[in-house]
Structure formats: C-alpha cells, structure tokens
Short mmCIF file of C-alpha atoms and ligand atoms in Angstrom, two decimals:
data_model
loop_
_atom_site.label_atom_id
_atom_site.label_comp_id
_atom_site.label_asym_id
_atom_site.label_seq_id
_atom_site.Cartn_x
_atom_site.Cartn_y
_atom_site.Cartn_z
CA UNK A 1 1.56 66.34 -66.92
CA UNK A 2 2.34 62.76 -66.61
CA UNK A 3 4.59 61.87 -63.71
CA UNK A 4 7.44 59.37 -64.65
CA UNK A 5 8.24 57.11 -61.02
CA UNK A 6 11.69 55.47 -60.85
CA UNK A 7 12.09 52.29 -59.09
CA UNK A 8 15.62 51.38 -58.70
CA UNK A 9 17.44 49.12 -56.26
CA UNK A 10 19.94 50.60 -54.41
CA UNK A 11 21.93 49.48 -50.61
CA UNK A 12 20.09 51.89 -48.17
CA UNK A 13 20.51 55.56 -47.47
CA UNK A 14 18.97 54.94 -44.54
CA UNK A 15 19.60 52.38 -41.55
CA UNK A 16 18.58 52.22 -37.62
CA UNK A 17 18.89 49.94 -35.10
CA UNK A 18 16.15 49.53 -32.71
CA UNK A 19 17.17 48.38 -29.05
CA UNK A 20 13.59 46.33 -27.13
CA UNK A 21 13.89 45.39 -23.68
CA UNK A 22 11.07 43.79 -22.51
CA UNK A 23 9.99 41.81 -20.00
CA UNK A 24 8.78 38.03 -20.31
CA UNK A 25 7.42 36.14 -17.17
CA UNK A 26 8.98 32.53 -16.61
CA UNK A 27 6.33 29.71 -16.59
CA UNK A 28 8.30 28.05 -13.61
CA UNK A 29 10.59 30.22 -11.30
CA UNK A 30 14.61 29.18 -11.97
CA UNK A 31 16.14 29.06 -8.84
CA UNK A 32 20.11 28.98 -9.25
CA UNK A 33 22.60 29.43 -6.18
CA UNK A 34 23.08 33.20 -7.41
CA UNK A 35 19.55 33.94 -7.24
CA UNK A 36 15.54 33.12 -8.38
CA UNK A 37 14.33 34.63 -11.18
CA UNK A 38 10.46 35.10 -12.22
CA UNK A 39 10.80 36.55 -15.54
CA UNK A 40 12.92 36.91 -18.36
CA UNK A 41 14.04 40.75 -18.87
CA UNK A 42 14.93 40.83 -22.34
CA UNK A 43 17.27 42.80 -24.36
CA UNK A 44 16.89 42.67 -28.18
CA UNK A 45 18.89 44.37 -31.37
CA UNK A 46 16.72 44.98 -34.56
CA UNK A 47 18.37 46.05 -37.73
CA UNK A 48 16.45 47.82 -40.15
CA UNK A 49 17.62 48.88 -43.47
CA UNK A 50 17.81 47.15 -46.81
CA UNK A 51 16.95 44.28 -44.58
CA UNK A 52 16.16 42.93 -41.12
CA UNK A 53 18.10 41.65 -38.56
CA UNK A 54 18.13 40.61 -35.18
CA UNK A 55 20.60 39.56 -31.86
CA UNK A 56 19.38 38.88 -28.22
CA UNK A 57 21.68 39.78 -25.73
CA UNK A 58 21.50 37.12 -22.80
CA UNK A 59 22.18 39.55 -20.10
CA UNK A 60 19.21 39.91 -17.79
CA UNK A 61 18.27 42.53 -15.21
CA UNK A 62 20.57 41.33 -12.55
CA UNK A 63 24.77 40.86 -12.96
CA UNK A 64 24.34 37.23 -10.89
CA UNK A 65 25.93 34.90 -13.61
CA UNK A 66 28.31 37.75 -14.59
CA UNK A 67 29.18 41.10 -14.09
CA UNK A 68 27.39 42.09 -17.41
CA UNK A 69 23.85 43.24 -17.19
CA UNK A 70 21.30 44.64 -19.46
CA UNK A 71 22.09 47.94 -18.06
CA UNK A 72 25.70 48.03 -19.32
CA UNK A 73 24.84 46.35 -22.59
CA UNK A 74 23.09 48.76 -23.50
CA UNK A 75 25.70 51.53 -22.05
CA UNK A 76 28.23 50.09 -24.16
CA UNK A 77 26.47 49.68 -27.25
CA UNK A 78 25.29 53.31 -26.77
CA UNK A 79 28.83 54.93 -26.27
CA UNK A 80 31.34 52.87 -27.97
CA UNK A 81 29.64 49.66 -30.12
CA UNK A 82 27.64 51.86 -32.18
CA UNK A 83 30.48 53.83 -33.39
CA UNK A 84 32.22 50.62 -34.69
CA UNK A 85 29.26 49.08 -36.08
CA UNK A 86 28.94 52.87 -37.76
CA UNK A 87 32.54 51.85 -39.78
CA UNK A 88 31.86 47.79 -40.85
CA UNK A 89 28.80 45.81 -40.84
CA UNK A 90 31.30 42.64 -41.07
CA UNK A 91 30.88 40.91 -38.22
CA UNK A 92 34.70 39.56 -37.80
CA UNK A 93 35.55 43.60 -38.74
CA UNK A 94 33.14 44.19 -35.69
CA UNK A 95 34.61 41.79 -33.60
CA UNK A 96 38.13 42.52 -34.51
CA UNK A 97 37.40 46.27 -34.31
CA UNK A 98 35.29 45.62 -30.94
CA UNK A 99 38.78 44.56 -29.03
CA UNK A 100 39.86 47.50 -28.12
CA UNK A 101 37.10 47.21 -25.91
CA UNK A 102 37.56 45.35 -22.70
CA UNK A 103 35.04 42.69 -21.81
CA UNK A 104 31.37 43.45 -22.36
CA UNK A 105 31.53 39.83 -24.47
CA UNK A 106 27.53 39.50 -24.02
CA UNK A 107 26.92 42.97 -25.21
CA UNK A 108 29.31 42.52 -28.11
CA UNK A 109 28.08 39.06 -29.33
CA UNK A 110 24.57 40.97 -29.68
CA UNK A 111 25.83 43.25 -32.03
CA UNK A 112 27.11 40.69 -33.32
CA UNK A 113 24.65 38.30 -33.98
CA UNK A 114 22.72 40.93 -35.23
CA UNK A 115 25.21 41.21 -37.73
CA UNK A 116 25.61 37.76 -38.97
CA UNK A 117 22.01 37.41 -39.46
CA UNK A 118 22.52 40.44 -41.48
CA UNK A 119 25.39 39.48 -43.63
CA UNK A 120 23.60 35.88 -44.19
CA UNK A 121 20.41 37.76 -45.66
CA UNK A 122 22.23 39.63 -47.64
CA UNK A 123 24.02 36.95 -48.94
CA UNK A 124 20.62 35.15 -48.79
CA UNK A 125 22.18 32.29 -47.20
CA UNK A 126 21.32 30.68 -43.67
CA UNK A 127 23.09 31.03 -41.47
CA UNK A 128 24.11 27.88 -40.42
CA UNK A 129 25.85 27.02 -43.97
CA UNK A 130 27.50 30.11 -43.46
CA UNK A 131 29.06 28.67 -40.18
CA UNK A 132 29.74 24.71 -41.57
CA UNK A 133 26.69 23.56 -39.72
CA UNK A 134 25.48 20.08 -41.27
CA UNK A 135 23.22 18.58 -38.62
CA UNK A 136 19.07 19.09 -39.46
CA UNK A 137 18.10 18.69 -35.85
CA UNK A 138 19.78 18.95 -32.30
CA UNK A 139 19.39 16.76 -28.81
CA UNK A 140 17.31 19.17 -26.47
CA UNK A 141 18.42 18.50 -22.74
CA UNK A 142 16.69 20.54 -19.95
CA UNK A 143 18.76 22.82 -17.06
CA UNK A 144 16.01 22.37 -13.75
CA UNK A 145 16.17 24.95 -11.28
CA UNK A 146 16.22 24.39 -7.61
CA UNK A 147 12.57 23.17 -6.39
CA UNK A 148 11.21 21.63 -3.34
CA UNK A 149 12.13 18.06 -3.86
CA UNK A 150 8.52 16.69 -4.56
CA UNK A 151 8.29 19.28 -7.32
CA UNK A 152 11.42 18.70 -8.44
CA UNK A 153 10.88 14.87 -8.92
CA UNK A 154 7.64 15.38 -11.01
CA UNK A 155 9.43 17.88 -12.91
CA UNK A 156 12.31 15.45 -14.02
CA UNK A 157 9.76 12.80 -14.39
CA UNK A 158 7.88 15.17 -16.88
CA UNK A 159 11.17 15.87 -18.63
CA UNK A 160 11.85 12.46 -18.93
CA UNK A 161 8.69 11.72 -20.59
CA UNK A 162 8.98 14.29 -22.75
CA UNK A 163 11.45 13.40 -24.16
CA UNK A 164 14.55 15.31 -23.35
CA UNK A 165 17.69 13.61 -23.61
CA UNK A 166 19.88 15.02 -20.66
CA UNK A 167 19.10 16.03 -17.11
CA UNK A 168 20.48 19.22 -15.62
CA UNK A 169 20.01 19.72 -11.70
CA UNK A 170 21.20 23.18 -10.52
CA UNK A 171 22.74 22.64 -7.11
CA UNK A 172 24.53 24.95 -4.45
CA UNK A 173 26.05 24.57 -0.54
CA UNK A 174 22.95 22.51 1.24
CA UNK A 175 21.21 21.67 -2.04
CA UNK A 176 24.08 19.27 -3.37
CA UNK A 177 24.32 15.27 -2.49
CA UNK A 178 21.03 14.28 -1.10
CA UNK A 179 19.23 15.72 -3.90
CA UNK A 180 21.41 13.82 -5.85
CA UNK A 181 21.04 10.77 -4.35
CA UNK A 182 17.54 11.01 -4.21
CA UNK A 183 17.14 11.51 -7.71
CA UNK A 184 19.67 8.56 -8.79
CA UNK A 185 17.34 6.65 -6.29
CA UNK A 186 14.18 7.52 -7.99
CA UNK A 187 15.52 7.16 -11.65
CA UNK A 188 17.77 5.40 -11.95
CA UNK A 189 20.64 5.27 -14.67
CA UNK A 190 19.08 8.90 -16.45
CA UNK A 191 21.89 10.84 -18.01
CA UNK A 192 22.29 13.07 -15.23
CA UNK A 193 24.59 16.18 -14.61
CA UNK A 194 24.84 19.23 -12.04
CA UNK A 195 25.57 22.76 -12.23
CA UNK A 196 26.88 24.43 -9.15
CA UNK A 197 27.32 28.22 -11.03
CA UNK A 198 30.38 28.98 -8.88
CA UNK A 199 28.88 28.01 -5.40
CA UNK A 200 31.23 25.19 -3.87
CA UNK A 201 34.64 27.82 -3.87
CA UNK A 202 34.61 27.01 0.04
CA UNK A 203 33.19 23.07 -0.14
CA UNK A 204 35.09 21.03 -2.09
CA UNK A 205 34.22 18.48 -0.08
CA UNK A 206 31.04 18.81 -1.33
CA UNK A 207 32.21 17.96 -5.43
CA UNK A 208 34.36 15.32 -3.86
CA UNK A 209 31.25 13.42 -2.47
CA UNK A 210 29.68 14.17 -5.73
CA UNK A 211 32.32 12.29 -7.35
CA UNK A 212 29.80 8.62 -6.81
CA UNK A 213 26.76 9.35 -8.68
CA UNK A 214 28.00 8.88 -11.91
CA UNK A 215 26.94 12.27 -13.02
CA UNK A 216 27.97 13.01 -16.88
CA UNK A 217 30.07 16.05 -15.45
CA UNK A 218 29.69 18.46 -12.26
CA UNK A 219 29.48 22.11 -13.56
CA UNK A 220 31.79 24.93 -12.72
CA UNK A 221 31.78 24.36 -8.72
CA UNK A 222 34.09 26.51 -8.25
CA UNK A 223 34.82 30.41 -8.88
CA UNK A 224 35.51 31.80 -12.70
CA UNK A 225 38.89 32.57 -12.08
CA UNK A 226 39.77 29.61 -10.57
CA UNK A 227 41.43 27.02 -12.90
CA UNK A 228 43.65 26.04 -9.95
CA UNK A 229 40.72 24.75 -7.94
CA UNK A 230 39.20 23.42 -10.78
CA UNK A 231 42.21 21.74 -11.73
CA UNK A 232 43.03 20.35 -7.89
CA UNK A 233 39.50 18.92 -7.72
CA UNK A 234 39.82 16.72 -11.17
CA UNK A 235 43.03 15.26 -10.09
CA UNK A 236 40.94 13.79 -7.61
CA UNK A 237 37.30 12.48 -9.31
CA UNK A 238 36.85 11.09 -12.07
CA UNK A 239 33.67 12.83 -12.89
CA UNK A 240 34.69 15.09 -15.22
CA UNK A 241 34.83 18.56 -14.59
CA UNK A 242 32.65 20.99 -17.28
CA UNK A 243 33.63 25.03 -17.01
CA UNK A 244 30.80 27.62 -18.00
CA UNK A 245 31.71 30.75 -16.71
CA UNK A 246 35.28 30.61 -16.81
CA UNK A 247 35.79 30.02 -20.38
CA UNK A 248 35.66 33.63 -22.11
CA UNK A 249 37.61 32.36 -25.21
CA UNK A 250 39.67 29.73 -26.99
CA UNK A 251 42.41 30.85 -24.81
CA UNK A 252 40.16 29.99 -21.64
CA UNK A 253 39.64 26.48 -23.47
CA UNK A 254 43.30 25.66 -23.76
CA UNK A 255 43.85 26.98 -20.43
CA UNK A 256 41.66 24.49 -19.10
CA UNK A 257 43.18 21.76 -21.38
CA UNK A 258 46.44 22.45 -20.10
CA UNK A 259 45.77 22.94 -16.55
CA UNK A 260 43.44 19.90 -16.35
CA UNK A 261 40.52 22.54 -14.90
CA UNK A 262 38.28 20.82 -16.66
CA UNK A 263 37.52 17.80 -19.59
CA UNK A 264 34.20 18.89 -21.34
CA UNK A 265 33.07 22.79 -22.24
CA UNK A 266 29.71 24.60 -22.12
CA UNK A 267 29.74 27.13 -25.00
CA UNK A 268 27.70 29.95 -24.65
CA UNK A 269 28.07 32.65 -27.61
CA UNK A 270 27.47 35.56 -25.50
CA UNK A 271 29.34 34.69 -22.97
CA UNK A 272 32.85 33.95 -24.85
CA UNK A 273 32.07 37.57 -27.13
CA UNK A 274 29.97 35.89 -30.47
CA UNK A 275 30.20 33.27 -33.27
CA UNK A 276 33.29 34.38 -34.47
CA UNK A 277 35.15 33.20 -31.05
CA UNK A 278 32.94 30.74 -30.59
CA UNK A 279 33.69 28.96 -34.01
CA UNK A 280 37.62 28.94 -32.45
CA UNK A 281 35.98 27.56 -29.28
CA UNK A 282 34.49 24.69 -31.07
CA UNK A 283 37.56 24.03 -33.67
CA UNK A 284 40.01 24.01 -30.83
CA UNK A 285 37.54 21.23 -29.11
CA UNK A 286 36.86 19.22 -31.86
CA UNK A 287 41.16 19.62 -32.79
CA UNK A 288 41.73 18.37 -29.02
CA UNK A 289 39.27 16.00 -28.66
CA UNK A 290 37.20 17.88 -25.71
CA UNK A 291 33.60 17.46 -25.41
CA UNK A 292 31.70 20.56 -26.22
CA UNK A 293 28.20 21.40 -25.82
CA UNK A 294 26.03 24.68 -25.95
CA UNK A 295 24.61 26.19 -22.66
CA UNK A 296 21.89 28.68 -22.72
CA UNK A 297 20.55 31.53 -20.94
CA UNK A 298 16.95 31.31 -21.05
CA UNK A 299 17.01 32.88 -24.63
CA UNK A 300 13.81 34.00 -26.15
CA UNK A 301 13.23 32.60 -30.07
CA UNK A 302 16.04 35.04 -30.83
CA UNK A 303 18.78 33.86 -28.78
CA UNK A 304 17.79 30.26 -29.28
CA UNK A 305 17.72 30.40 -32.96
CA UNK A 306 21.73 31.37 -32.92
CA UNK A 307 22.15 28.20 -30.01
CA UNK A 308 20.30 26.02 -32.27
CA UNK A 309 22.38 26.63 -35.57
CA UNK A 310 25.38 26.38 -33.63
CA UNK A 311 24.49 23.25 -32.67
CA UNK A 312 24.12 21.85 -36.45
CA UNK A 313 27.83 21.89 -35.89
CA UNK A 314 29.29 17.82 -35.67
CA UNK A 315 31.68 19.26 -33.14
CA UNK A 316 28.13 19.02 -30.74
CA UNK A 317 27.49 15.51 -29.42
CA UNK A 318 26.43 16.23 -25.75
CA UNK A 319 22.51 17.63 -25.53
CA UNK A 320 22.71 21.25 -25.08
CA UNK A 321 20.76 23.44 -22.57
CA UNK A 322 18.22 24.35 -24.95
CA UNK A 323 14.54 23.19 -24.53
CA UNK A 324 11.64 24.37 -26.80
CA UNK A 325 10.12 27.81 -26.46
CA UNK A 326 7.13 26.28 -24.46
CA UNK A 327 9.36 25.42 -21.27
CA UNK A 328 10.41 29.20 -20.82
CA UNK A 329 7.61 30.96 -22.11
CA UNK A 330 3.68 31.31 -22.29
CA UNK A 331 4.27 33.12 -25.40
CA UNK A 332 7.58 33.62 -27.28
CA UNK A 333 8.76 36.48 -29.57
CA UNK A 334 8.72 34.65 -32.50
CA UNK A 335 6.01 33.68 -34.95
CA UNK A 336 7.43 29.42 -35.10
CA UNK A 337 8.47 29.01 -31.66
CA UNK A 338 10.91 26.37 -31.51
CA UNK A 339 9.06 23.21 -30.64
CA UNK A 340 10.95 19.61 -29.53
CA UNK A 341 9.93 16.21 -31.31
CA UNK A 342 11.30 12.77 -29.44
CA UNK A 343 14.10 14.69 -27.33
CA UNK A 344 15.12 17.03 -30.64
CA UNK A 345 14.59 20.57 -32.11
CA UNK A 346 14.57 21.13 -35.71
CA UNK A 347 18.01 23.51 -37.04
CA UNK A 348 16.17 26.88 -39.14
CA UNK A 349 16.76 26.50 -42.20
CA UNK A 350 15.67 29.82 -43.77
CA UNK A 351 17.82 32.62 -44.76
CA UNK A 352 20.09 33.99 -41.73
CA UNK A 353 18.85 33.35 -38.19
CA UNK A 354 15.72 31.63 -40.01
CA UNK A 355 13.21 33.04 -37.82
CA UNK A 356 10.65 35.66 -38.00
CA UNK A 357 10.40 37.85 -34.79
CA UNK A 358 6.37 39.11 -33.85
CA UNK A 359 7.18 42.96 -34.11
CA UNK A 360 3.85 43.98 -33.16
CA UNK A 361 4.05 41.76 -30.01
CA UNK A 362 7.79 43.02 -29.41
CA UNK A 363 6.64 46.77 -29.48
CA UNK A 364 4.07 46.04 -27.51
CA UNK A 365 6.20 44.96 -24.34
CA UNK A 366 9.03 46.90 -25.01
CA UNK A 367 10.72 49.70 -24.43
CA UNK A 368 12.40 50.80 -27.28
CA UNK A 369 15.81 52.80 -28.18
CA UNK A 370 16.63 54.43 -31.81
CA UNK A 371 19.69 54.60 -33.01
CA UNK A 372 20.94 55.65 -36.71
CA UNK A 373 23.35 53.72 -38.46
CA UNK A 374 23.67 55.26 -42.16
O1 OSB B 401 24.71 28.32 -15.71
O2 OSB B 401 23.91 27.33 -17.38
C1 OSB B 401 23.82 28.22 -16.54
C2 OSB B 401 20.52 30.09 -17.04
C3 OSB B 401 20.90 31.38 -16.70
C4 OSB B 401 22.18 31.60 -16.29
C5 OSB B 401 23.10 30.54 -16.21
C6 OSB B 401 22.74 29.26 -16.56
C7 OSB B 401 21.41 29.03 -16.94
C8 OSB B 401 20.88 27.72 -17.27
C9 OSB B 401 19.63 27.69 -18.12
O3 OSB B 401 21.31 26.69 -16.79
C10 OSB B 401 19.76 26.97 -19.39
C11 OSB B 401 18.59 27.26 -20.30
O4 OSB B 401 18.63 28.27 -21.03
O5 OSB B 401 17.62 26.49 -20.29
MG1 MG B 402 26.14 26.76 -16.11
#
C-alpha cells in the first residue's frame, strides 16, 4: 500500500528551553575593587521550537557587582519566569507580566532577550530595525582591569594601537591617583576614564583629587544607593560623574538628572531588567540631553550581540565597553566572533540577534537544564 506523507507548516506543538552554564577562562585576569576573576562562568537561554533563540544572562558565579548571581537566575527562571514565559512569548507581555516580580533584572532581561531574538525571527526581521537602530558599526572602547603598573602600561599601549577609541582604568582605595597620573604622564591627552564600582563610599577625597586629570567621567565611586553622595561630589568637580550600578531604570535616570548624581549613564540591559527598559533608558537620555553609553559584562558572542545592536542606536555617541571577542576569549561561543576594524565593530545584520551560537561547542562545556514550554 502506498503511504501518502503530509508536510504542512504549522507554529510548534512542541517547545523547550535549554539553560547552558559553562565555564570560559579569561585570556587576562580582570581585577575590579570587588574582586579578580579568571574565567567567565556563563549562563545561557536557548529556545527551541519553530525556531531558535538565544539570551546570555551577565550574572557570573559570584554576586560582587550585584546581588544577582547565576545561582538565583537560574532559581528564578526555574520557579516563577518560566511560568510567565509559559502565558506570552511577547517580550513587553514578559516584561510587563515579569513585575510582579521584585528585582532579579539580569535574570529577567535573559528571558528576555531570548525573546526578542525570538519575536525578530519570527518576524524575520533583525533585530536592530526592530529597536530603531540605524548605525552599521559601533566605537569599541576597552574596560582594563587592575594590573601591576608595568603591565598595565603595555596593556593601554596595546589598546591604543589597536585601535580602541576610549580608555577604561578600573580603580579602587590605594589604586586611584597615581595610577592616574602615571598614565596621563605616559600618554598623554588619550580619552581616558575610571571606574571605581562602588569603592570610594568612605574616600571622597579620593574622587575630589581625581577631579585634575581631565578624565571623560569618574565611574560610580560611590555606593548604588547613594545619589546623595553622588550628587554632593558633582557639586564639587567638574568631571562629570557616570552611574552604572545605580541606575536600575528610567526612573534611576531621572533620579540622577534631578538630583545632579550624575551627567552621563552606562546602560547595561541586564542590569536595568532588558531592552524594553532600556529603550526608555535611552529615549529619556537622548529627550534630556544626557550622554549615554553601553557598559558590558564580559559577555560571550551572545550577550555582545544584544550590546552591539543597541548601540546602532544614534542616542550612543560615547565608545561603549565592548571590545571584540578576541580580548575576552581564546575561543567564543559563536561561529563569527565579533572582530574590531580601526577602533569599530560591525552591528549584525541578520535576522534577530544575527548570530549563530556553536551548539556542539556549547554542549560540550555546559551543563545543561530542560525545560518545556508548549
Ligand atoms: O563595572 O563596568 C563594570 C565587568 C564586570 C562587571 C562590571 C563591570 C565590568 C567591566 C567590563 O567594566 C566591561 C567589558 O565587558 O569589557
Ligand atoms: Mg562600571
């Protein structure tokens, strides 16, 4: 008897997410003032249904920038995110939904990357027209971790002949003006800024001193929570102030704004809850004039797909945090790595997060949770 087969297309019956954490060594230890770190542990969200789609969270192993870790990502994905996502695959429905959740931002803008990537392959758009993005390529700047001077020195000197178009120092109590001063003395007029990641609460003398070196802006010296301190030690320099960690959403932003806490804003996705806030983030900014730029987090090709698309965004005219793959990684997860020409990475332009992830090399690493969505 002949046997008739029926191909039809149909939205899937079936759907699963697939959780990877993996580890990823650092080429160069990054020393902050909250800790070193020799490796990147990685937490990644696959979609797999009708199509594929992926987030990175940017927690790590260790709740030093925040109090969000890996651990409770993937805690609160597991008890309450996956429910939500269960009910809309929209990422604003997500998001929206996702608020009667408190906090867990990183974990949340995951999910919901994951989801935006989806949505734009569905629509089989990229993601960055989906968002207003118009740039084709972004200004790379480099974030250097605390070295021993001499290997500090030949690492900025090797950044600057790379190309990279803004210098980042990390600083912290006894790591702070000398270094700066001897790097000024060294070379010169280089666009040059600091990030102190919270350590200076108890030396503001310390930012005041700062105040000389004509730094582009001195990064969140002071605690989170404190827009008071922040706002105290503006009215004095005229460096301008940049807040990272305390800015958790547009309301953050115009706190800042109002307060005077700060005159220029690091944007990290994960770290204010996903696009969706983010995009307020950036239209507030752009509304009020403040300069914005996008931090990162030591993102594998994942994570630094969604910073570079962000960045296609004219709101963006400060050099982000984001170097090339090769600066982080021996190997990253990705089959393109993102690679930097004359100080500048290319936006993706494929459909969604316009990358292709290296599965086989993923699995390999990781471990790996199963979920069911459908
Ligand atoms: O404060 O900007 C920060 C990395 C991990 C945690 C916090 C920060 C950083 C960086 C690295 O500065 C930026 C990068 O991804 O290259
Ligand atoms: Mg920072």
């Amino acid at each position: 008897m002949k046997k008739f087969i029926l191909k039809i297309h149909i939205t899937p019956l079936m759907a699963k997410i697939f959780v990877y954490n993996l580890k990823l060594p650092l080429k160069i230890p990054f020393e902050t003032s909250f800790g070193v770190q020799n490796e990147r542990d990685v937490l990644l969200f696959r979609y797999s249904g009708d199509v594929e789609a992926w987030g990175e969270s940017v927690t790590d192993s260790y709740p030093g920038y925040s109090y969000e870790d890996n651990g409770t990502a993937l805690y609160i994905f597991r008890n309450y995110l996956l429910e939500i996502l269960r009910e809309t695959e929209d990422p604003y429905n997500f998001i929206e939904a996702s608020k009667k959740i408190k906090g867990h931002n990183m974990a949340k803008s995951a999910v919901e990357t994951m989801l935006w990537d989806l949505k734009a392959k569905r629509e089989k758009k990229g993601l960055k027209e989906l968002i207003g993005g118009k740039k084709e390529r972004i200004e790379s700047g480099i974030s250097i971790g605390i070295l021993p001077m001499e290997r500090l020195i030949s690492m900025v000197r090797n950044s600057l002949d790379k190309g990279y178009r803004r210098i980042k120092l990390k600083v912290k109590p006894g790591w702070d003006v000398d270094v700066v001063r001897a790097i000024r003395r060294e070379f010169g007029d280089i666009p040059l800024t600091v990030d102190a990641n919270q350590a200076f609460e108890k030396n503001p003398e310390l930012v005041l001193a700062l105040d000389r070196y004509e730094l582009l802006m001195i990064e969140q010296p002071m605690n989170e929570r404190n827009f008071l301190g922040h706002s105290r030690l503006q009215k004095q320099m005229s460096t301008p102030i940049c807040l990272d960690e305390s800015i958790h959403s547009v309301d953050d932003a115009q706190r800042m704004l109002e307060m005077d806490a700060g005159r220029i804003i690091n944007l990290k996705i994960g770290r204010v809850g996903g696009l969706s806030e983010s995009l307020k983030i950036i239209e507030f900014a752009g509304k009020n004039k403040i300069p914005i730029w996008c931090g990162g987090m030591l993102e594998t090709g994942i994570g630094r797909a969604l910073n570079v698309i962000v960045q296609s965004r004219e709101e963006f005219r400060i050099p982000g945090d984001t170097s090339p793959s090769d600066r982080y990684f021996e190997r990253d997860v990705i089959k393109r790595p993102f690679i930097m020409k004359n100080g500048m990475i290319d936006v993706p332009d494929g459909i969604g997060l316009g990358i292709e992830p290296d599965i086989e090399f993923i699995e390999k690493l990781s471990k790996v949770h199963e979920f069911e969505v459908v």
